[in-house]
Amino acid sequence: MELYNLTLTEIAKKIKDREVSIKDVLDSTFKRIDEVEGKVDAFITITREEAYKEAEKLQQRLDSGEDIGVLGGVPIAIKDNICTNGIKTTCASKMLENFVPIYDATVITKLKEAGAIIIGKTNMDEFAMGSSTESSYIKKTKNPWNLEKVPGGSSGGSAVTVSGEMAFAALGSDTGGSIRQPASYCSVVGLKPTYGLVSRFGLIAYASSLDQIGPFTKNVEDAALMLNVISGYDKHDTTSANIEKKDYTKFLVNDISNMKIGVPHEFVKDGVNEDVKASYNNAIKTLENAGAKIVDIDLEYAKYSLATYYIIATAEASSNLGRYDGIRYGFRAEEFNDLEDLYNKSRTEGFGEEVKKRIMLGTYVLSSGYYDAYYKRAQQVRTLIIENFKKAFEKCDAIIIPTAPNTAFKFGEKTENPLEMYLEDIYTVPVNIAGLPGISVPGGFDRDNMPIGIQFISNSFEEEKLIKIAYTFEKNTNFNVEKPNI
Ligand code: GLN
């Protein structure tokens, strides 16, 4: 047993109790990174030096009897679209390849206040657009369970740092599934909070009405602790919810005996891989055996989520990415004739294929002749989907659904046909469309020993229900204990 094998909660306690020094923990973490990173390529930037400096300061404070916070001395990895003061934040794009923010995102400030040590920035799909991390301009991240397969995306690097035990937790962002789907492909816990619970200040925007930051962890207990740290009102984010803070660790109880769990049978009938379906059915049984009442629900409009998502997300992206014009910051083409040409060349050379495709699609659905037919229609369907969930939550406390219809696929397998890639998000995007929280937990393995994720969804700002159900599920299955052989 090495220190890096411990969970976040366990290592934080060992540090606090002075059983191990923070330097010991960093040594173990970087030893693991040196062993594994060359195989999986999860990081874009590793901040080894800064981490050791921070460790020294924290240790001094601890030694002088100070409380250094609930994450005191714990190494954590951050997706490379979350701004870190003085540390490159690239969005895995040539456009921001050399961008060094001059401020911390609010979540980073909160992590630092809680004593966490940032050990690096992780690989992702360019501007968080994708489901496999293959659209990164920088490198391809491999799945620790099978190096020939993708880790999922867009937060693939963050999922791999936790799955490969190179970090005790990581932050990702989820616009249409980018935390939950890679968590499912890599057998870790991934939590997408309610829209507005976690500040987006300092998160480089993809689609602002859908984006949320959330944690990747080894188990549900750690997810509750991370959520405690990163949630809360922030005056810098106008969509941040000004509500009372909850202590999610209070809901780590193995008891769901008075809870109702909804199963949307119609929605999961077709297009789901056989092994995923089997794990899903087993998960329902596990909850029923643990005392939950299983009820049927109908999410009749959820099947339109994907179409709705790819209109709304691309429309917002086309607007958000308008700022990369080659003038203020980011990549600038070297040769150009005039201003128009500078814009043109900088954007043509600075953005990758997937990003350009989405900017064009988004510009199209917002253009005056098509706005009503596409964008406005998508907003109307969004309302129907929201109402659909509202009605469902009159009948149940939470919904159980697979995280993704398939397990991790091979590199290049879905890049030729983008629609197939987009279909991997079928069970995650409805949650973002409706602004709800969702959690993916390890739910078993397919016949090739690739991880399967099970997702729980609750009503807005009811993360405590997710924590309770996910914790009970974990305690009754223990799939999270299995580690990749790497
Ligand atoms: N795969 C989805 C997309 O490509 C979701 C990405 C995300 O959640 N950032 O847009």
Short mmCIF file of C-alpha atoms and ligand atoms in Angstrom, two decimals:
data_model
loop_
_atom_site.label_atom_id
_atom_site.label_comp_id
_atom_site.label_asym_id
_atom_site.label_seq_id
_atom_site.Cartn_x
_atom_site.Cartn_y
_atom_site.Cartn_z
CA MET A 1 0.00 0.00 0.00
CA GLU A 2 1.39 3.39 -1.05
CA LEU A 3 0.19 6.78 0.14
CA TYR A 4 -1.21 7.55 -3.30
CA ASN A 5 -3.57 4.56 -2.91
CA LEU A 6 -5.46 6.31 -0.11
CA THR A 7 -8.61 8.34 -0.60
CA LEU A 8 -8.71 12.12 -0.22
CA THR A 9 -10.47 11.88 3.14
CA GLU A 10 -7.94 9.34 4.42
CA ILE A 11 -4.85 11.26 3.31
CA ALA A 12 -6.19 14.58 4.67
CA LYS A 13 -6.65 12.92 8.06
CA LYS A 14 -3.17 11.39 8.05
CA ILE A 15 -1.66 14.80 7.32
CA LYS A 16 -3.73 16.53 9.97
CA ASP A 17 -2.84 13.85 12.57
CA ARG A 18 0.84 14.34 11.61
CA GLU A 19 1.18 10.64 10.73
CA VAL A 20 2.74 11.70 7.42
CA SER A 21 4.28 14.95 6.24
CA ILE A 22 2.91 16.87 3.27
CA LYS A 23 6.24 16.31 1.56
CA ASP A 24 5.80 12.52 1.96
CA VAL A 25 2.43 12.81 0.25
CA LEU A 26 3.85 14.85 -2.63
CA ASP A 27 6.79 12.44 -2.99
CA SER A 28 4.39 9.53 -3.30
CA THR A 29 2.15 11.42 -5.73
CA PHE A 30 5.00 12.50 -8.02
CA LYS A 31 6.54 9.03 -7.88
CA ARG A 32 3.24 7.72 -9.19
CA ILE A 33 3.06 10.46 -11.83
CA ASP A 34 6.59 9.60 -12.99
CA GLU A 35 5.57 5.95 -13.31
CA VAL A 36 2.26 6.40 -15.06
CA GLU A 37 2.06 9.76 -16.85
CA GLY A 38 4.29 8.63 -19.72
CA LYS A 39 1.72 5.94 -20.51
CA VAL A 40 -1.51 7.92 -20.12
CA ASP A 41 -0.65 11.58 -20.94
CA ALA A 42 -3.22 13.08 -18.58
CA PHE A 43 -1.46 16.38 -17.81
CA ILE A 44 -0.77 19.40 -19.99
CA THR A 45 1.22 21.15 -17.25
CA ILE A 46 2.74 19.69 -14.09
CA THR A 47 3.50 22.23 -11.35
CA ARG A 48 5.96 20.17 -9.32
CA GLU A 49 8.12 23.04 -8.09
CA GLU A 50 5.22 25.25 -7.05
CA ALA A 51 3.62 22.28 -5.30
CA TYR A 52 6.70 21.59 -3.16
CA LYS A 53 6.95 25.29 -2.25
CA GLU A 54 3.31 25.31 -1.21
CA ALA A 55 3.83 22.10 0.78
CA GLU A 56 6.61 23.69 2.77
CA LYS A 57 4.48 26.70 3.70
CA LEU A 58 1.51 24.54 4.66
CA GLN A 59 3.68 22.21 6.76
CA GLN A 60 5.09 25.17 8.68
CA ARG A 61 1.61 26.44 9.42
CA LEU A 62 0.50 22.97 10.49
CA ASP A 63 3.56 22.54 12.69
CA SER A 64 2.81 25.81 14.43
CA GLY A 65 -0.61 24.49 15.36
CA GLU A 66 -2.67 26.25 12.71
CA ASP A 67 -5.72 24.66 11.07
CA ILE A 68 -4.74 24.44 7.40
CA GLY A 69 -8.17 23.46 6.10
CA VAL A 70 -10.15 20.33 5.26
CA LEU A 71 -7.99 19.63 2.21
CA GLY A 72 -4.78 20.64 3.98
CA GLY A 73 -1.80 19.38 1.96
CA VAL A 74 -3.78 17.22 -0.47
CA PRO A 75 -2.60 17.13 -4.14
CA ILE A 76 -5.34 18.00 -6.62
CA ALA A 77 -5.39 18.28 -10.44
CA ILE A 78 -7.33 20.90 -12.40
CA LYS A 79 -8.84 20.81 -15.89
CA ASP A 80 -7.02 23.21 -18.17
CA ASN A 81 -10.03 25.44 -18.80
CA ILE A 82 -10.10 26.69 -15.19
CA CYS A 83 -7.97 29.81 -14.68
CA THR A 84 -4.99 29.46 -12.36
CA ASN A 85 -3.01 32.58 -11.47
CA GLY A 86 0.48 32.40 -13.00
CA ILE A 87 -0.05 28.88 -14.40
CA LYS A 88 -0.71 28.32 -18.09
CA THR A 89 -4.37 27.66 -18.89
CA THR A 90 -4.62 26.44 -22.47
CA CYS A 91 -8.09 24.92 -23.00
CA ALA A 92 -6.02 22.38 -24.97
CA SER A 93 -6.11 24.84 -27.86
CA LYS A 94 -3.46 26.46 -30.01
CA MET A 95 -5.50 29.63 -29.47
CA LEU A 96 -4.56 29.76 -25.76
CA GLU A 97 -1.37 27.70 -25.90
CA ASN A 98 0.62 30.39 -24.06
CA PHE A 99 -2.14 32.04 -22.02
CA VAL A 100 -1.17 32.66 -18.38
CA PRO A 101 -4.10 34.02 -16.33
CA ILE A 102 -3.50 36.84 -13.89
CA TYR A 103 -6.17 35.64 -11.49
CA ASP A 104 -7.56 32.46 -9.94
CA ALA A 105 -11.01 31.10 -10.72
CA THR A 106 -13.23 31.20 -7.62
CA VAL A 107 -13.04 27.41 -7.27
CA ILE A 108 -9.25 27.66 -7.19
CA THR A 109 -9.38 30.33 -4.49
CA LYS A 110 -11.69 28.08 -2.49
CA LEU A 111 -9.46 25.03 -2.94
CA LYS A 112 -6.42 27.02 -1.82
CA GLU A 113 -8.28 28.38 1.20
CA ALA A 114 -9.08 24.78 2.13
CA GLY A 115 -5.36 23.94 1.93
CA ALA A 116 -5.30 21.94 -1.32
CA ILE A 117 -2.11 21.79 -3.39
CA ILE A 118 -2.47 22.13 -7.14
CA ILE A 119 -0.18 19.67 -8.90
CA GLY A 120 -1.05 20.37 -12.50
CA LYS A 121 -3.46 21.17 -15.30
CA THR A 122 -5.13 18.34 -17.18
CA ASN A 123 -5.78 17.52 -20.81
CA MET A 124 -9.21 17.96 -22.34
CA ASP A 125 -11.05 18.28 -25.63
CA GLU A 126 -10.30 21.65 -27.18
CA PHE A 127 -12.50 24.25 -25.42
CA ALA A 128 -14.32 21.29 -23.77
CA MET A 129 -15.92 20.30 -27.07
CA GLY A 130 -15.96 16.54 -27.38
CA SER A 131 -16.54 13.24 -25.62
CA SER A 132 -13.16 11.54 -25.91
CA THR A 133 -10.38 14.13 -25.29
CA GLU A 134 -9.28 13.39 -28.88
CA SER A 135 -9.89 16.98 -30.01
CA SER A 136 -7.09 18.30 -27.74
CA TYR A 137 -4.52 20.26 -29.72
CA ILE A 138 -1.81 19.13 -27.30
CA LYS A 139 -1.95 15.33 -26.95
CA LYS A 140 -4.13 12.25 -26.63
CA THR A 141 -4.93 10.99 -23.15
CA LYS A 142 -5.23 7.21 -22.77
CA ASN A 143 -7.65 5.26 -20.62
CA PRO A 144 -5.75 3.55 -17.75
CA TRP A 145 -8.05 0.51 -18.07
CA ASN A 146 -6.92 -0.03 -21.68
CA LEU A 147 -4.34 2.24 -23.26
CA GLU A 148 -5.82 1.71 -26.73
CA LYS A 149 -9.07 3.31 -25.64
CA VAL A 150 -10.20 6.86 -24.98
CA PRO A 151 -10.75 8.09 -21.41
CA GLY A 152 -13.98 9.87 -22.42
CA GLY A 153 -14.28 13.63 -22.43
CA SER A 154 -14.10 16.42 -22.44
CA SER A 155 -12.49 16.25 -18.95
CA GLY A 156 -10.58 13.08 -19.87
CA GLY A 157 -7.30 14.19 -18.30
CA SER A 158 -8.91 14.93 -14.93
CA ALA A 159 -10.71 11.56 -14.87
CA VAL A 160 -7.44 9.78 -15.62
CA THR A 161 -5.46 11.56 -12.90
CA VAL A 162 -7.91 10.18 -10.32
CA SER A 163 -8.39 6.75 -11.93
CA GLY A 164 -4.62 6.35 -12.31
CA GLU A 165 -4.14 7.60 -8.70
CA MET A 166 -1.94 10.52 -9.74
CA ALA A 167 -4.18 12.94 -7.80
CA PHE A 168 -6.53 12.45 -4.84
CA ALA A 169 -9.21 14.46 -6.64
CA ALA A 170 -9.53 16.61 -9.74
CA LEU A 171 -11.81 19.34 -11.02
CA GLY A 172 -13.55 19.13 -14.36
CA SER A 173 -16.31 21.00 -16.14
CA ASP A 174 -19.55 19.56 -17.43
CA THR A 175 -21.55 21.24 -20.21
CA GLY A 176 -23.24 18.14 -21.57
CA GLY A 177 -21.61 15.30 -19.66
CA SER A 178 -17.91 16.13 -19.55
CA ILE A 179 -17.49 15.15 -15.91
CA ARG A 180 -19.89 12.22 -15.69
CA GLN A 181 -19.05 10.45 -18.96
CA PRO A 182 -15.25 10.28 -18.46
CA ALA A 183 -15.87 9.31 -14.81
CA SER A 184 -17.94 6.43 -16.12
CA TYR A 185 -15.30 5.38 -18.70
CA CYS A 186 -12.53 5.45 -16.06
CA SER A 187 -14.39 4.03 -13.01
CA VAL A 188 -14.29 7.05 -10.71
CA VAL A 189 -16.97 9.21 -9.12
CA GLY A 190 -17.92 12.34 -11.12
CA LEU A 191 -20.34 14.95 -9.86
CA LYS A 192 -22.01 17.68 -11.90
CA PRO A 193 -23.64 20.14 -9.46
CA THR A 194 -26.87 22.10 -9.95
CA TYR A 195 -26.41 25.08 -12.27
CA GLY A 196 -25.51 27.99 -9.99
CA LEU A 197 -24.27 25.99 -6.99
CA VAL A 198 -20.59 26.31 -7.95
CA SER A 199 -19.18 29.58 -9.26
CA ARG A 200 -18.20 29.69 -12.94
CA PHE A 201 -16.00 32.76 -12.41
CA GLY A 202 -12.69 31.92 -14.06
CA LEU A 203 -14.00 28.95 -16.01
CA ILE A 204 -13.29 29.63 -19.68
CA ALA A 205 -16.77 29.66 -21.17
CA TYR A 206 -18.03 27.09 -23.66
CA ALA A 207 -21.83 27.33 -23.29
CA SER A 208 -22.62 29.58 -20.36
CA SER A 209 -26.16 28.40 -19.64
CA LEU A 210 -24.97 24.79 -19.37
CA ASP A 211 -21.40 24.86 -17.96
CA GLN A 212 -20.74 23.78 -14.35
CA ILE A 213 -17.55 22.85 -12.51
CA GLY A 214 -17.48 19.69 -10.42
CA PRO A 215 -15.17 17.11 -8.80
CA PHE A 216 -13.73 13.73 -9.78
CA THR A 217 -12.97 11.55 -6.76
CA LYS A 218 -12.20 7.96 -5.78
CA ASN A 219 -15.40 7.58 -3.80
CA VAL A 220 -18.62 9.34 -2.79
CA GLU A 221 -17.32 10.48 0.60
CA ASP A 222 -14.58 12.48 -1.14
CA ALA A 223 -17.11 13.93 -3.60
CA ALA A 224 -19.19 15.27 -0.70
CA LEU A 225 -16.10 16.85 0.84
CA MET A 226 -15.03 18.47 -2.45
CA LEU A 227 -18.54 19.82 -3.00
CA ASN A 228 -18.47 21.34 0.48
CA VAL A 229 -15.32 23.21 -0.50
CA ILE A 230 -16.21 24.46 -3.99
CA SER A 231 -19.93 25.28 -3.61
CA GLY A 232 -21.31 28.59 -2.42
CA TYR A 233 -22.39 32.04 -3.53
CA ASP A 234 -19.96 34.19 -5.49
CA LYS A 235 -20.65 37.82 -6.30
CA HIS A 236 -18.36 37.55 -9.35
CA ASP A 237 -20.79 35.16 -11.06
CA THR A 238 -24.25 36.62 -11.75
CA THR A 239 -25.73 33.13 -12.13
CA SER A 240 -24.39 32.01 -8.75
CA ALA A 241 -27.20 30.99 -6.38
CA ASN A 242 -27.33 32.93 -3.11
CA ILE A 243 -28.53 30.09 -0.91
CA GLU A 244 -27.51 28.66 2.42
CA LYS A 245 -24.46 26.39 2.30
CA LYS A 246 -24.98 22.74 3.17
CA ASP A 247 -22.62 20.21 4.72
CA TYR A 248 -22.90 17.34 2.25
CA THR A 249 -20.79 15.00 4.38
CA LYS A 250 -23.76 14.77 6.76
CA PHE A 251 -25.57 12.75 4.11
CA LEU A 252 -23.01 9.97 3.89
CA VAL A 253 -25.42 7.43 5.31
CA ASN A 254 -26.07 3.92 4.09
CA ASP A 255 -29.84 4.19 4.24
CA ILE A 256 -32.28 4.88 1.44
CA SER A 257 -35.21 3.03 2.97
CA ASN A 258 -37.68 5.89 2.59
CA MET A 259 -36.54 7.06 -0.82
CA LYS A 260 -38.27 6.70 -4.16
CA ILE A 261 -36.12 6.14 -7.23
CA GLY A 262 -37.51 6.73 -10.72
CA VAL A 263 -36.70 4.51 -13.70
CA PRO A 264 -37.33 6.01 -17.18
CA HIS A 265 -37.85 2.67 -18.98
CA GLU A 266 -38.71 4.09 -22.40
CA PHE A 267 -35.63 6.32 -22.50
CA VAL A 268 -33.19 3.48 -21.86
CA LYS A 269 -34.94 0.90 -24.05
CA ASP A 270 -32.88 1.23 -27.24
CA GLY A 271 -29.31 1.93 -28.22
CA VAL A 272 -27.76 0.80 -24.95
CA ASN A 273 -24.91 -1.71 -24.98
CA GLU A 274 -25.97 -5.11 -23.54
CA ASP A 275 -23.44 -5.12 -20.71
CA VAL A 276 -24.32 -1.56 -19.72
CA LYS A 277 -27.98 -2.57 -19.66
CA ALA A 278 -27.20 -5.56 -17.44
CA SER A 279 -25.26 -3.39 -14.97
CA TYR A 280 -28.09 -0.86 -15.03
CA ASN A 281 -30.67 -3.52 -14.19
CA ASN A 282 -28.44 -4.84 -11.41
CA ALA A 283 -28.07 -1.33 -10.02
CA ILE A 284 -31.84 -0.95 -9.84
CA LYS A 285 -32.02 -4.26 -7.95
CA THR A 286 -29.25 -3.17 -5.57
CA LEU A 287 -31.22 -0.05 -4.64
CA GLU A 288 -34.43 -2.01 -4.28
CA ASN A 289 -32.68 -4.50 -1.98
CA ALA A 290 -31.33 -1.58 0.02
CA GLY A 291 -34.92 -0.57 0.69
CA ALA A 292 -35.67 2.09 -1.93
CA LYS A 293 -39.02 2.11 -3.67
CA ILE A 294 -38.63 1.85 -7.45
CA VAL A 295 -41.19 3.81 -9.51
CA ASP A 296 -41.77 4.16 -13.25
CA ILE A 297 -41.34 7.61 -14.72
CA ASP A 298 -41.77 9.00 -18.19
CA LEU A 299 -39.20 11.38 -19.65
CA GLU A 300 -40.93 11.63 -23.02
CA TYR A 301 -39.08 14.77 -24.16
CA ALA A 302 -35.63 13.65 -23.03
CA LYS A 303 -35.04 12.03 -26.41
CA TYR A 304 -34.97 15.52 -27.93
CA SER A 305 -32.23 16.65 -25.55
CA LEU A 306 -29.36 15.91 -27.86
CA ALA A 307 -30.78 17.91 -30.77
CA THR A 308 -31.69 20.74 -28.40
CA TYR A 309 -28.24 20.66 -26.82
CA TYR A 310 -26.32 20.85 -30.07
CA ILE A 311 -28.28 23.96 -31.06
CA ILE A 312 -28.06 25.78 -27.72
CA ALA A 313 -24.47 24.79 -26.93
CA THR A 314 -23.13 25.73 -30.36
CA ALA A 315 -25.09 29.01 -30.39
CA GLU A 316 -23.60 30.02 -27.04
CA ALA A 317 -20.15 28.79 -28.07
CA SER A 318 -20.18 30.85 -31.26
CA SER A 319 -20.86 33.92 -29.15
CA ASN A 320 -18.41 33.08 -26.32
CA LEU A 321 -15.58 32.26 -28.69
CA GLY A 322 -16.02 35.53 -30.58
CA ARG A 323 -13.53 37.11 -28.18
CA TYR A 324 -10.58 35.19 -29.66
CA ASP A 325 -9.87 37.63 -32.44
CA GLY A 326 -6.08 37.67 -32.40
CA ILE A 327 -5.99 41.14 -30.85
CA ARG A 328 -6.56 41.13 -27.13
CA TYR A 329 -4.99 37.83 -26.14
CA GLY A 330 -4.39 34.38 -27.50
CA PHE A 331 -2.95 33.29 -30.80
CA ARG A 332 -2.25 35.89 -33.50
CA ALA A 333 -1.41 34.98 -37.10
CA GLU A 334 2.03 36.16 -38.09
CA GLU A 335 1.26 37.48 -41.53
CA PHE A 336 -1.83 39.42 -42.52
CA ASN A 337 -2.87 42.18 -44.88
CA ASP A 338 -5.44 44.12 -42.92
CA LEU A 339 -7.64 43.86 -39.82
CA GLU A 340 -10.21 41.56 -41.45
CA ASP A 341 -7.42 39.30 -42.63
CA LEU A 342 -5.88 39.27 -39.13
CA TYR A 343 -9.17 38.10 -37.60
CA ASN A 344 -9.59 35.53 -40.30
CA LYS A 345 -6.15 34.02 -40.21
CA SER A 346 -5.84 34.05 -36.40
CA ARG A 347 -9.11 32.16 -35.99
CA THR A 348 -8.45 29.82 -38.91
CA GLU A 349 -5.03 28.86 -37.60
CA GLY A 350 -5.78 29.07 -33.86
CA PHE A 351 -8.89 26.87 -33.63
CA GLY A 352 -9.11 23.14 -34.37
CA GLU A 353 -11.64 21.40 -36.61
CA GLU A 354 -14.24 20.54 -33.95
CA VAL A 355 -14.27 24.07 -32.56
CA LYS A 356 -14.62 25.62 -36.00
CA LYS A 357 -17.44 23.24 -36.88
CA ARG A 358 -19.32 24.30 -33.77
CA ILE A 359 -18.74 28.03 -34.29
CA MET A 360 -20.15 27.72 -37.79
CA LEU A 361 -23.14 25.68 -36.65
CA GLY A 362 -23.83 28.12 -33.80
CA THR A 363 -23.56 31.15 -36.06
CA TYR A 364 -25.94 29.50 -38.48
CA VAL A 365 -28.67 28.71 -35.93
CA LEU A 366 -28.50 32.28 -34.62
CA SER A 367 -28.59 33.96 -38.03
CA SER A 368 -31.64 36.08 -38.71
CA GLY A 369 -33.29 33.76 -41.23
CA TYR A 370 -32.92 30.66 -39.06
CA TYR A 371 -33.17 31.94 -35.50
CA ASP A 372 -36.88 31.10 -35.13
CA ALA A 373 -36.61 27.72 -36.80
CA TYR A 374 -33.66 26.49 -34.75
CA TYR A 375 -32.60 28.54 -31.74
CA LYS A 376 -36.04 29.65 -30.62
CA ARG A 377 -37.47 26.18 -31.19
CA ALA A 378 -34.62 24.65 -29.16
CA GLN A 379 -35.37 27.02 -26.27
CA GLN A 380 -39.02 25.95 -26.37
CA VAL A 381 -38.08 22.28 -26.27
CA ARG A 382 -35.70 23.08 -23.41
CA THR A 383 -38.69 24.30 -21.42
CA LEU A 384 -40.59 21.09 -22.18
CA ILE A 385 -37.65 19.02 -20.95
CA ILE A 386 -37.44 21.08 -17.74
CA GLU A 387 -41.15 20.55 -17.13
CA ASN A 388 -40.77 16.85 -17.85
CA PHE A 389 -38.22 16.53 -15.04
CA LYS A 390 -40.34 18.66 -12.69
CA LYS A 391 -43.22 16.27 -13.16
CA ALA A 392 -40.97 13.25 -12.68
CA PHE A 393 -39.68 14.64 -9.37
CA GLU A 394 -43.26 14.81 -8.06
CA LYS A 395 -43.11 11.00 -8.13
CA CYS A 396 -39.55 10.31 -7.01
CA ASP A 397 -36.54 11.66 -5.09
CA ALA A 398 -34.02 10.78 -7.76
CA ILE A 399 -33.71 9.14 -11.16
CA ILE A 400 -31.40 6.28 -12.08
CA ILE A 401 -30.06 6.09 -15.62
CA PRO A 402 -26.86 4.81 -17.26
CA THR A 403 -24.18 7.50 -17.56
CA ALA A 404 -23.36 6.59 -21.15
CA PRO A 405 -24.85 4.06 -23.57
CA ASN A 406 -21.45 2.42 -24.15
CA THR A 407 -18.12 1.84 -22.48
CA ALA A 408 -14.87 3.48 -23.66
CA PHE A 409 -14.14 3.07 -27.37
CA LYS A 410 -10.91 2.87 -29.36
CA PHE A 411 -9.07 5.97 -30.62
CA GLY A 412 -10.43 7.12 -33.96
CA GLU A 413 -13.47 4.85 -33.76
CA LYS A 414 -15.99 7.67 -33.62
CA THR A 415 -14.11 10.59 -35.12
CA GLU A 416 -15.28 9.85 -38.67
CA ASN A 417 -18.93 10.03 -37.69
CA PRO A 418 -19.52 12.92 -35.26
CA LEU A 419 -23.14 11.92 -34.71
CA GLU A 420 -22.00 8.65 -33.16
CA MET A 421 -19.68 10.59 -30.88
CA TYR A 422 -22.51 12.98 -29.93
CA LEU A 423 -24.74 10.00 -29.09
CA GLU A 424 -22.45 9.12 -26.18
CA ASP A 425 -23.98 12.14 -24.41
CA ILE A 426 -27.59 11.02 -24.73
CA TYR A 427 -27.97 10.31 -20.99
CA THR A 428 -25.94 13.21 -19.69
CA VAL A 429 -27.14 16.25 -21.69
CA PRO A 430 -30.75 16.29 -20.40
CA VAL A 431 -29.32 17.09 -16.95
CA ASN A 432 -27.48 20.19 -18.21
CA ILE A 433 -30.46 21.28 -20.31
CA ALA A 434 -32.57 21.30 -17.13
CA GLY A 435 -29.79 22.68 -14.87
CA LEU A 436 -30.02 19.65 -12.56
CA PRO A 437 -27.31 17.86 -10.56
CA GLY A 438 -26.10 14.41 -11.59
CA ILE A 439 -23.52 11.99 -10.25
CA SER A 440 -21.84 9.07 -11.99
CA VAL A 441 -20.56 6.24 -9.82
CA PRO A 442 -18.69 3.06 -10.76
CA GLY A 443 -21.37 0.49 -11.62
CA GLY A 444 -19.53 -2.56 -12.93
CA PHE A 445 -17.47 -3.75 -15.90
CA ASP A 446 -18.24 -5.01 -19.38
CA ARG A 447 -17.00 -8.30 -20.88
CA ASP A 448 -13.68 -6.65 -21.78
CA ASN A 449 -13.24 -5.38 -18.22
CA MET A 450 -13.98 -1.78 -19.20
CA PRO A 451 -15.79 0.33 -16.56
CA ILE A 452 -19.52 1.08 -16.62
CA GLY A 453 -21.01 4.11 -14.87
CA ILE A 454 -24.40 4.48 -13.23
CA GLN A 455 -25.90 7.94 -12.95
CA PHE A 456 -28.27 9.42 -10.38
CA ILE A 457 -30.12 12.67 -11.04
CA SER A 458 -32.05 14.74 -8.50
CA ASN A 459 -34.03 17.97 -8.48
CA SER A 460 -32.10 21.27 -8.34
CA PHE A 461 -30.11 21.95 -5.17
CA GLU A 462 -30.83 18.48 -3.79
CA GLU A 463 -27.28 17.17 -4.05
CA GLU A 464 -27.68 15.68 -0.57
CA LYS A 465 -30.08 13.12 -2.03
CA LEU A 466 -27.53 12.16 -4.67
CA ILE A 467 -24.84 11.79 -2.03
CA LYS A 468 -27.07 9.55 0.07
CA ILE A 469 -28.11 7.28 -2.79
CA ALA A 470 -24.65 7.13 -4.38
CA TYR A 471 -23.06 6.38 -1.00
CA THR A 472 -25.54 3.59 -0.31
CA PHE A 473 -24.99 2.18 -3.80
CA GLU A 474 -21.22 2.28 -3.33
CA LYS A 475 -21.37 0.59 0.07
CA ASN A 476 -23.54 -2.19 -1.38
CA THR A 477 -21.42 -2.81 -4.48
CA ASN A 478 -17.82 -1.68 -3.94
CA PHE A 479 -16.98 -1.37 -7.66
CA ASN A 480 -14.87 1.68 -6.82
CA VAL A 481 -12.34 -0.51 -5.02
CA GLU A 482 -11.16 -2.11 -8.31
CA LYS A 483 -8.19 -0.26 -9.81
CA PRO A 484 -6.72 -0.33 -13.31
CA ASN A 485 -3.60 -2.43 -13.68
CA ILE A 486 -1.16 0.26 -14.71
N1 GLN B 1 -19.55 16.00 -25.32
C1 GLN B 1 -20.33 17.18 -25.20
C2 GLN B 1 -19.90 18.20 -26.21
O1 GLN B 1 -19.10 17.89 -27.00
C3 GLN B 1 -20.24 17.72 -23.81
C4 GLN B 1 -18.97 18.40 -23.55
C5 GLN B 1 -18.92 19.03 -22.19
O2 GLN B 1 -19.70 18.68 -21.29
N2 GLN B 1 -18.05 20.00 -22.04
O3 GLN B 1 -20.33 19.29 -26.24
#
